Tab-separated table of C-alpha atoms in Angstrom:
chain	number	residue	atom	x	y	z
W	246	MET	CA	34.855	-6.731	-55.010
W	247	ASP	CA	32.747	-9.846	-54.609
W	248	THR	CA	33.707	-10.051	-50.952
W	249	ASP	CA	32.359	-6.516	-50.228
W	250	ILE	CA	28.947	-7.404	-51.636
W	251	LEU	CA	28.820	-10.619	-49.613
W	252	ASP	CA	29.891	-8.809	-46.443
W	253	ASN	CA	27.117	-6.232	-46.942
W	254	ILE	CA	24.562	-9.001	-47.474
W	255	LEU	CA	25.758	-10.884	-44.402
W	256	SER	CA	25.556	-7.777	-42.226
W	257	LEU	CA	22.084	-6.923	-43.600
W	258	GLU	CA	20.357	-9.158	-41.032
W	259	GLU	CA	22.232	-7.464	-38.178
W	260	GLN	CA	21.360	-4.023	-39.563
W	261	PHE	CA	17.631	-4.871	-39.841
W	262	TYR	CA	17.650	-6.368	-36.351
W	263	LYS	CA	19.178	-3.196	-34.890
W	264	GLU	CA	16.746	-0.975	-36.815
W	265	GLY	CA	13.748	-3.069	-35.675
W	266	TYR	CA	14.964	-3.088	-32.082
W	267	ASP	CA	15.329	0.708	-32.012
W	268	LEU	CA	11.822	1.187	-33.463
W	269	GLY	CA	10.446	-1.318	-30.923
W	270	VAL	CA	12.005	0.578	-28.028
W	271	ILE	CA	10.442	3.842	-29.190
W	272	ASP	CA	7.005	2.250	-29.726
W	273	GLY	CA	7.250	0.383	-26.410
W	274	ALA	CA	8.016	3.553	-24.484
W	275	ARG	CA	5.040	5.319	-26.060
W	276	ALA	CA	2.677	2.355	-25.535
W	277	GLY	CA	3.956	1.808	-21.980
W	278	TYR	CA	3.226	5.405	-21.054
W	279	THR	CA	-0.281	5.176	-22.508
W	280	GLU	CA	-1.043	1.849	-20.838
W	281	GLY	CA	0.368	3.117	-17.538
W	282	SER	CA	-1.799	6.211	-17.695
W	283	VAL	CA	-4.931	4.167	-18.392
W	284	PHE	CA	-4.068	1.783	-15.556
W	285	ALA	CA	-3.559	4.693	-13.153
W	286	VAL	CA	-6.933	6.200	-14.058
W	287	GLU	CA	-8.681	2.842	-13.616
W	288	LYS	CA	-7.116	2.159	-10.208
W	289	SER	CA	-7.740	5.653	-8.886
W	290	PHE	CA	-11.353	5.464	-10.066
W	291	GLU	CA	-11.817	2.145	-8.238
W	292	LYS	CA	-10.414	3.519	-4.987
W	293	LEU	CA	-12.425	6.734	-5.129
W	294	LEU	CA	-15.556	4.774	-6.055
W	295	GLN	CA	-15.079	2.678	-2.921
W	296	LEU	CA	-14.607	5.834	-0.851
W	297	GLY	CA	-17.749	7.321	-2.425
W	298	ARG	CA	-19.801	4.255	-1.536
W	299	LEU	CA	-18.557	4.349	2.024
W	300	TYR	CA	-19.287	8.078	2.189
W	301	GLY	CA	-22.842	7.448	1.035
W	302	ARG	CA	-23.362	4.806	3.706
W	303	ALA	CA	-21.883	7.102	6.340
W	304	LEU	CA	-24.253	9.903	5.287
W	305	VAL	CA	-27.243	7.586	5.558
W	306	TRP	CA	-26.181	6.316	8.991
W	307	ASN	CA	-25.515	9.871	10.137
W	308	GLN	CA	-28.939	11.022	8.943
W	309	ARG	CA	-30.580	8.088	10.685
W	310	LEU	CA	-28.784	9.132	13.879
W	311	ILE	CA	-30.013	12.699	13.440
W	312	SER	CA	-33.559	11.497	12.748
W	313	SER	CA	-33.573	9.360	15.880
W	314	GLY	CA	-32.230	12.246	17.987
W	315	VAL	CA	-29.495	10.018	19.443
W	316	ASN	CA	-26.625	12.298	18.523
W	317	GLU	CA	-27.190	16.032	18.361
W	318	GLU	CA	-23.607	16.771	17.343
W	319	ALA	CA	-24.087	14.610	14.237
W	320	GLU	CA	-25.952	17.537	12.657
W	321	THR	CA	-22.665	19.333	12.117
W	322	THR	CA	-21.820	16.926	9.277
W	323	LYS	CA	-24.286	17.629	6.475
W	324	VAL	CA	-24.222	17.673	2.717
W	325	GLY	CA	-25.468	20.338	0.299
W	326	GLU	CA	-29.043	21.663	0.315
W	327	GLY	CA	-30.498	19.515	-2.479
W	328	GLU	CA	-28.701	16.344	-1.444
W	329	ASP	CA	-29.673	16.838	2.197
W	330	SER	CA	-33.400	16.742	1.454
W	331	ILE	CA	-33.040	13.594	-0.656
W	332	THR	CA	-30.974	11.905	2.044
W	333	THR	CA	-33.419	13.011	4.739
W	334	ASP	CA	-36.443	11.704	2.829
W	335	MET	CA	-34.803	8.348	2.198
W	336	CYS	CA	-33.585	8.014	5.767
W	337	ASN	CA	-36.975	8.874	7.272
W	338	ALA	CA	-38.330	5.718	5.631
W	339	MET	CA	-35.643	3.639	7.396
W	340	PRO	CA	-35.789	2.604	11.025
W	341	PRO	CA	-33.991	5.085	13.299
W	342	LEU	CA	-30.789	4.088	15.068
W	343	HIS	CA	-31.128	3.658	18.806
W	344	GLN	CA	-27.587	2.901	19.828
W	345	GLY	CA	-25.094	4.468	22.215
W	346	SER	CA	-22.538	7.168	21.720
W	347	ARG	CA	-19.884	4.680	20.565
W	348	LEU	CA	-21.885	4.081	17.380
W	349	ALA	CA	-22.239	7.828	16.848
W	350	LYS	CA	-18.507	8.279	17.371
W	351	ASN	CA	-17.712	5.530	14.858
W	352	ILE	CA	-20.032	7.123	12.301
W	353	GLN	CA	-18.424	10.528	12.822
W	354	THR	CA	-14.959	8.990	12.437
W	355	LEU	CA	-16.082	7.241	9.251
W	356	LEU	CA	-17.438	10.517	7.885
W	357	ALA	CA	-14.130	12.225	8.633
W	358	LEU	CA	-12.179	9.456	6.878
W	359	VAL	CA	-14.206	9.461	3.659
W	360	ASP	CA	-15.174	13.139	3.395
W	361	PRO	CA	-14.414	14.131	-0.218
W	362	ALA	CA	-13.597	17.701	0.778
W	363	THR	CA	-10.601	16.513	2.817
W	364	LEU	CA	-9.139	14.082	0.269
W	365	VAL	CA	-5.835	15.030	-1.310
W	366	LEU	CA	-6.223	14.278	-5.011
W	367	GLN	CA	-2.654	14.659	-6.173
W	368	ASN	CA	-0.493	12.128	-7.945
W	369	THR	CA	2.203	11.848	-5.288
W	370	GLU	CA	3.366	8.905	-3.195
W	371	ASP	CA	2.155	10.554	0.020
W	372	ALA	CA	-1.307	11.336	-1.365
W	373	VAL	CA	-1.761	7.823	-2.743
W	374	SER	CA	-0.686	6.171	0.509
W	375	GLU	CA	-2.950	8.522	2.499
W	376	ILE	CA	-5.971	7.557	0.384
W	377	GLU	CA	-5.144	3.853	0.788
W	378	GLU	CA	-4.787	4.244	4.567
W	379	ARG	CA	-8.057	6.163	4.779
W	380	LEU	CA	-9.803	3.503	2.697
W	381	LYS	CA	-8.517	0.728	4.973
W	382	GLY	CA	-9.518	2.645	8.107
W	383	ALA	CA	-12.937	3.428	6.681
W	384	SER	CA	-13.478	-0.225	5.748
W	385	LEU	CA	-12.733	-1.240	9.327
W	386	LYS	CA	-15.128	1.399	10.685
W	387	VAL	CA	-17.868	0.185	8.335
W	388	LYS	CA	-17.396	-3.360	9.619
W	389	LEU	CA	-17.641	-2.124	13.229
W	390	ILE	CA	-20.787	-0.130	12.479
W	391	GLN	CA	-22.350	-3.040	10.616
W	392	ARG	CA	-21.690	-5.372	13.540
W	393	ALA	CA	-23.153	-2.862	15.990
W	394	LEU	CA	-26.284	-2.503	13.864
W	395	GLY	CA	-26.554	-6.182	12.953
W	396	GLU	CA	-26.348	-5.401	9.238
W	397	THR	CA	-24.638	-7.495	6.618
W	398	SER	CA	-22.404	-6.176	3.893
W	399	PHE	CA	-24.081	-4.848	0.782
W	400	GLY	CA	-23.862	-5.840	-2.915
W	401	ASP	CA	-20.258	-5.223	-3.899
W	402	SER	CA	-18.274	-6.464	-0.919
W	403	SER	CA	-15.041	-4.982	-2.308
W	404	ALA	CA	-16.194	-1.537	-1.206
W	405	VAL	CA	-16.291	-2.689	2.384
W	406	ASP	CA	-13.870	-5.562	2.626
W	407	GLY	CA	-10.913	-3.778	1.090
W	408	PHE	CA	-9.321	-4.103	-2.265
W	409	ALA	CA	-10.028	-7.665	-3.386
W	410	ALA	CA	-13.351	-8.054	-5.166
W	411	GLY	CA	-15.417	-10.938	-3.941
W	412	GLU	CA	-13.544	-11.312	-0.672
W	413	GLY	CA	-15.652	-12.871	2.053
W	414	LYS	CA	-17.817	-14.907	-0.308
W	415	SER	CA	-18.353	-18.503	0.632
W	416	ALA	CA	-17.831	-21.553	-1.534
W	417	GLY	CA	-20.730	-22.341	-3.806
W	418	ASP	CA	-22.077	-18.811	-3.981
W	419	GLY	CA	-21.842	-18.440	-7.767
W	420	SER	CA	-18.961	-15.977	-7.582
W	421	GLY	CA	-16.885	-17.926	-10.080
W	422	SER	CA	-13.944	-18.290	-7.720
W	423	ILE	CA	-11.848	-21.430	-7.698
W	424	GLU	CA	-13.567	-22.530	-4.485
W	425	ASP	CA	-17.007	-22.224	-6.092
W	426	ILE	CA	-18.360	-25.708	-6.744
W	427	SER	CA	-21.982	-24.721	-7.335
W	428	SER	CA	-21.735	-25.176	-11.102
W	429	LEU	CA	-20.265	-28.694	-10.931
W	430	HIS	CA	-22.540	-31.610	-11.689
W	431	VAL	CA	-22.390	-34.879	-9.775
W	432	ARG	CA	-21.621	-37.938	-11.879
W	433	HIS	CA	-23.382	-41.166	-11.072
């Protein structure tokens, strides 16, 4: 009889370990699903925010082309009534674009790549890869347009330079990257 009690006590640790492991697996599956969902929302928001920024720049460039009269076919790509007047007013204050048809073609291609009406917003592998490809293509078009206009990239370079935030920053620019030595003090 004494041996049964001791055997039960000795197997108690194994029983608690198994019970704790099973509870951990259930909690981990639930927490993993929640964390994965939050991560997916964050990443999709970042990508669509980048596309939205590029779309805004494309609309401004397109309106500047329309205002300068360089590209008459650019008028086919317009936004809604209220937004169009705001964009037009802002763009009239900017210098018009006096470039060739290659610039107009690049702007039209950029507009086609980032047009929100043509984006597939489904959670499938094909839709995700299509959005990533369109974002990469649009980033390249923005760089081409910027070079043609002599503009530099704006504020958040991740919207133009791809997916890595802070890409293209030089050493000592205060970005906090490992190459940034601007905060180091010289010892004498």
